[in-house]
mmCIF file of C-alpha atoms and ligand atoms in Angstrom:
data_model
loop_
_atom_site.group_PDB
_atom_site.id
_atom_site.type_symbol
_atom_site.label_atom_id
_atom_site.label_comp_id
_atom_site.label_asym_id
_atom_site.label_seq_id
_atom_site.Cartn_x
_atom_site.Cartn_y
_atom_site.Cartn_z
ATOM 1 C CA UNK A 1 -0.183 -37.843 14.696
ATOM 2 C CA UNK A 2 -1.205 -34.215 14.091
ATOM 3 C CA UNK A 3 -0.511 -32.891 10.594
ATOM 4 C CA UNK A 4 -0.629 -29.363 9.208
ATOM 5 C CA UNK A 5 -0.443 -28.323 5.549
ATOM 6 C CA UNK A 6 0.176 -24.676 4.734
ATOM 7 C CA UNK A 7 -0.418 -23.799 1.095
ATOM 8 C CA UNK A 8 -0.356 -20.600 -0.962
ATOM 9 C CA UNK A 9 -1.957 -21.038 -4.379
ATOM 10 C CA UNK A 10 -2.409 -17.671 -6.056
ATOM 11 C CA UNK A 11 -2.263 -18.260 -9.832
ATOM 12 C CA UNK A 12 -4.882 -20.886 -10.768
ATOM 13 C CA UNK A 13 -5.411 -22.804 -7.528
ATOM 14 C CA UNK A 14 -3.224 -25.612 -8.926
ATOM 15 C CA UNK A 15 -1.260 -26.248 -5.764
ATOM 16 C CA UNK A 16 -4.424 -26.065 -3.659
ATOM 17 C CA UNK A 17 -5.689 -29.180 -5.494
ATOM 18 C CA UNK A 18 -2.520 -31.053 -4.573
ATOM 19 C CA UNK A 19 -2.667 -29.799 -0.995
ATOM 20 C CA UNK A 20 -6.289 -30.902 -0.620
ATOM 21 C CA UNK A 21 -5.535 -34.460 -1.734
ATOM 22 C CA UNK A 22 -2.558 -34.639 0.634
ATOM 23 C CA UNK A 23 -4.650 -33.240 3.486
ATOM 24 C CA UNK A 24 -7.287 -35.945 2.905
ATOM 25 C CA UNK A 25 -4.615 -38.663 2.899
ATOM 26 C CA UNK A 26 -3.004 -37.397 6.103
ATOM 27 C CA UNK A 27 -6.134 -36.153 7.856
ATOM 28 C CA UNK A 28 -4.253 -32.860 8.053
ATOM 29 C CA UNK A 29 -5.411 -29.359 8.859
ATOM 30 C CA UNK A 30 -5.088 -27.395 5.583
ATOM 31 C CA UNK A 31 -4.732 -23.627 5.638
ATOM 32 C CA UNK A 32 -3.444 -20.551 3.872
ATOM 33 C CA UNK A 33 -0.399 -18.872 5.465
ATOM 34 C CA UNK A 34 -2.517 -15.741 5.981
ATOM 35 C CA UNK A 35 -4.881 -17.707 8.237
ATOM 36 C CA UNK A 36 -2.442 -19.323 10.636
ATOM 37 C CA UNK A 37 0.126 -17.899 13.013
ATOM 38 C CA UNK A 38 3.540 -19.550 12.518
ATOM 39 C CA UNK A 39 3.678 -20.291 16.272
ATOM 40 C CA UNK A 40 0.819 -22.793 15.683
ATOM 41 C CA UNK A 41 3.330 -25.072 13.953
ATOM 42 C CA UNK A 42 4.521 -26.138 17.394
ATOM 43 C CA UNK A 43 1.315 -28.176 17.829
ATOM 44 C CA UNK A 44 2.022 -30.465 14.874
ATOM 45 C CA UNK A 45 4.210 -33.537 14.296
ATOM 46 C CA UNK A 46 4.146 -33.365 10.484
ATOM 47 C CA UNK A 47 4.093 -30.105 8.518
ATOM 48 C CA UNK A 48 3.787 -29.675 4.750
ATOM 49 C CA UNK A 49 4.648 -26.371 3.097
ATOM 50 C CA UNK A 50 3.763 -25.699 -0.529
ATOM 51 C CA UNK A 51 2.808 -23.246 -3.246
ATOM 52 C CA UNK A 52 3.220 -22.609 -6.941
ATOM 53 C CA UNK A 53 6.719 -21.672 -8.014
ATOM 54 C CA UNK A 54 6.960 -17.988 -8.817
ATOM 55 C CA UNK A 55 10.260 -16.696 -10.174
ATOM 56 C CA UNK A 56 12.187 -19.804 -9.158
ATOM 57 C CA UNK A 57 10.919 -20.003 -5.601
ATOM 58 C CA UNK A 58 7.932 -20.699 -3.386
ATOM 59 C CA UNK A 59 5.491 -17.905 -2.639
ATOM 60 C CA UNK A 60 6.942 -15.313 -0.249
ATOM 61 C CA UNK A 61 4.190 -16.015 2.307
ATOM 62 C CA UNK A 62 5.316 -19.661 2.569
ATOM 63 C CA UNK A 63 8.984 -18.761 2.932
ATOM 64 C CA UNK A 64 8.025 -16.191 5.584
ATOM 65 C CA UNK A 65 5.924 -18.782 7.421
ATOM 66 C CA UNK A 66 8.907 -21.142 7.430
ATOM 67 C CA UNK A 67 11.218 -18.406 8.685
ATOM 68 C CA UNK A 68 8.921 -17.521 11.562
ATOM 69 C CA UNK A 69 7.711 -20.933 12.725
ATOM 70 C CA UNK A 70 9.308 -22.741 15.651
ATOM 71 C CA UNK A 71 11.016 -26.037 14.791
ATOM 72 C CA UNK A 72 11.383 -29.064 17.074
ATOM 73 C CA UNK A 73 13.822 -31.863 16.408
ATOM 74 C CA UNK A 74 11.093 -34.507 16.524
ATOM 75 C CA UNK A 75 8.934 -32.831 13.853
ATOM 76 C CA UNK A 76 8.900 -33.915 10.199
ATOM 77 C CA UNK A 77 8.493 -31.539 7.281
ATOM 78 C CA UNK A 78 7.730 -31.924 3.597
ATOM 79 C CA UNK A 79 7.796 -29.504 0.688
ATOM 80 C CA UNK A 80 5.517 -29.486 -2.343
ATOM 81 C CA UNK A 81 4.795 -27.342 -5.378
ATOM 82 C CA UNK A 82 3.269 -27.078 -8.811
ATOM 83 C CA UNK A 83 5.275 -25.364 -11.487
ATOM 84 C CA UNK A 84 5.325 -24.270 -15.099
ATOM 85 C CA UNK A 85 8.430 -25.937 -16.368
ATOM 86 C CA UNK A 86 11.713 -25.605 -14.548
ATOM 87 C CA UNK A 87 13.067 -28.579 -12.589
ATOM 88 C CA UNK A 88 11.539 -28.782 -9.141
ATOM 89 C CA UNK A 89 14.874 -28.777 -7.294
ATOM 90 C CA UNK A 90 15.483 -25.260 -8.607
ATOM 91 C CA UNK A 91 12.164 -23.983 -7.303
ATOM 92 C CA UNK A 92 12.490 -25.803 -3.965
ATOM 93 C CA UNK A 93 16.018 -24.593 -3.253
ATOM 94 C CA UNK A 94 15.210 -21.394 -1.313
ATOM 95 C CA UNK A 95 12.580 -22.962 0.959
ATOM 96 C CA UNK A 96 14.775 -25.976 1.588
ATOM 97 C CA UNK A 97 17.654 -23.714 2.558
ATOM 98 C CA UNK A 98 15.418 -21.826 4.996
ATOM 99 C CA UNK A 99 14.264 -25.083 6.570
ATOM 100 C CA UNK A 100 17.774 -26.533 6.757
ATOM 101 C CA UNK A 101 19.057 -23.400 8.509
ATOM 102 C CA UNK A 102 16.421 -23.934 11.185
ATOM 103 C CA UNK A 103 17.374 -27.566 11.629
ATOM 104 C CA UNK A 104 14.060 -28.820 10.225
ATOM 105 C CA UNK A 105 13.960 -32.483 9.239
ATOM 106 C CA UNK A 106 12.678 -32.569 5.628
ATOM 107 C CA UNK A 107 11.424 -36.077 4.857
ATOM 108 C CA UNK A 108 10.015 -35.588 1.343
ATOM 109 C CA UNK A 109 9.443 -33.343 -1.639
ATOM 110 C CA UNK A 110 6.693 -33.464 -4.231
ATOM 111 C CA UNK A 111 6.158 -31.411 -7.363
ATOM 112 C CA UNK A 112 4.106 -31.655 -10.529
ATOM 113 C CA UNK A 113 3.196 -29.479 -13.484
ATOM 114 C CA UNK A 114 0.525 -26.820 -13.098
ATOM 115 C CA UNK A 115 -1.373 -24.767 -15.656
ATOM 116 C CA UNK A 116 0.699 -21.646 -16.279
ATOM 117 C CA UNK A 117 -0.630 -18.615 -18.111
ATOM 118 C CA UNK A 118 2.005 -16.170 -16.983
ATOM 119 C CA UNK A 119 3.402 -13.781 -19.623
ATOM 120 C CA UNK A 120 3.478 -14.812 -23.287
ATOM 121 C CA UNK A 121 2.219 -18.354 -22.501
ATOM 122 C CA UNK A 122 -1.223 -16.816 -22.024
ATOM 123 C CA UNK A 123 -1.516 -16.168 -25.772
ATOM 124 C CA UNK A 124 -1.127 -19.894 -26.444
ATOM 125 C CA UNK A 125 -3.664 -20.932 -23.816
ATOM 126 C CA UNK A 126 -0.917 -21.475 -21.288
ATOM 127 C CA UNK A 127 1.522 -24.273 -20.521
ATOM 128 C CA UNK A 128 0.401 -27.574 -18.980
ATOM 129 C CA UNK A 129 -3.297 -27.129 -19.571
ATOM 130 C CA UNK A 130 -5.307 -29.608 -17.523
ATOM 131 C CA UNK A 131 -2.596 -30.010 -14.872
ATOM 132 C CA UNK A 132 -2.678 -31.060 -12.189
ATOM 133 C CA UNK A 133 -4.583 -33.956 -13.752
ATOM 134 C CA UNK A 134 -5.914 -37.186 -12.238
ATOM 135 C CA UNK A 135 -2.476 -38.852 -12.420
ATOM 136 C CA UNK A 136 -0.817 -35.896 -10.676
ATOM 137 C CA UNK A 137 -3.413 -36.016 -7.912
ATOM 138 C CA UNK A 138 -2.979 -39.771 -7.514
ATOM 139 C CA UNK A 139 0.798 -39.359 -7.262
ATOM 140 C CA UNK A 140 0.282 -36.639 -4.639
ATOM 141 C CA UNK A 141 -2.020 -38.910 -2.632
ATOM 142 C CA UNK A 142 0.498 -41.778 -2.748
ATOM 143 C CA UNK A 143 3.351 -39.434 -1.819
ATOM 144 C CA UNK A 144 1.454 -38.330 1.288
ATOM 145 C CA UNK A 145 0.470 -41.864 2.275
ATOM 146 C CA UNK A 146 4.034 -43.121 1.880
ATOM 147 C CA UNK A 147 5.780 -40.321 3.769
ATOM 148 C CA UNK A 148 8.292 -41.781 6.197
HETATM 149 C C1 FMN B 1 4.276 -14.603 -11.691
HETATM 150 C C2 FMN B 1 4.552 -16.051 -12.016
HETATM 151 C C3 FMN B 1 5.867 -16.517 -12.005
HETATM 152 C C4 FMN B 1 6.139 -17.879 -12.300
HETATM 153 N N1 FMN B 1 7.436 -18.325 -12.242
HETATM 154 C C5 FMN B 1 7.699 -19.644 -12.465
HETATM 155 C C6 FMN B 1 9.035 -20.160 -12.356
HETATM 156 O O1 FMN B 1 9.975 -19.444 -12.034
HETATM 157 N N2 FMN B 1 9.233 -21.484 -12.606
HETATM 158 C C7 FMN B 1 8.214 -22.333 -12.960
HETATM 159 O O2 FMN B 1 8.468 -23.521 -13.197
HETATM 160 N N3 FMN B 1 6.934 -21.871 -13.045
HETATM 161 C C8 FMN B 1 6.653 -20.564 -12.808
HETATM 162 N N4 FMN B 1 5.347 -20.099 -12.857
HETATM 163 C C9 FMN B 1 4.255 -21.067 -13.124
HETATM 164 C C10 FMN B 1 3.571 -21.504 -11.824
HETATM 165 O O3 FMN B 1 4.515 -22.051 -10.921
HETATM 166 C C11 FMN B 1 2.488 -22.556 -12.099
HETATM 167 O O4 FMN B 1 1.502 -22.025 -12.931
HETATM 168 C C12 FMN B 1 1.874 -23.055 -10.791
HETATM 169 O O5 FMN B 1 1.123 -24.214 -11.058
HETATM 170 C C13 FMN B 1 0.983 -22.015 -10.132
HETATM 171 O O6 FMN B 1 0.442 -22.554 -8.981
HETATM 172 P P1 FMN B 1 -0.874 -21.978 -8.269
HETATM 173 O O7 FMN B 1 -2.017 -22.046 -9.243
HETATM 174 O O8 FMN B 1 -1.058 -22.874 -7.093
HETATM 175 O O9 FMN B 1 -0.536 -20.572 -7.844
HETATM 176 C C14 FMN B 1 5.070 -18.756 -12.598
HETATM 177 C C15 FMN B 1 3.740 -18.264 -12.619
HETATM 178 C C16 FMN B 1 3.487 -16.921 -12.326
HETATM 179 C C17 FMN B 1 2.050 -16.413 -12.341
#
């Protein structure tokens, strides 16, 4: 099984940590959306798309990748993120909608807290300091290993 993980992690590299653990578990090719043409997705059986959540959605480069990639009925997709605070379903909604419109088969979603120093939180040292932590990374590894 060939697996690809595309991850944008622009704030503190939080989501990159999650993506790396998942890539190890799945023996997946891990890359930034800037470094892979969406047409490459055709070569893979399992594709993970993730980023931090910025203004209630995934990074624009991930959504764009999803919009432009080809989708086959026999491929499986999963979505992941790190986030400051809002429930993950809110942040995953836009990307999920994009994938659904294309007929992509989404088999799992993962999200955990990530250190967030955006705006006034910076003055307090940020939200979720130390996240993702060892437990978050372990949960991410298990999620990847147990994907259907
Ligand atoms: C510009 C900006 C906007 C953000 N908007 C949200 C948001 O809408 N909801 C949320 O839960 N977290 C939000 N966050 C927090 C990030 O999702 C969180 O810090 C995440 O772990 C960043 O991941 P990264 O280090 O991989 O980029 C925002 C952070 C930034 C910098």
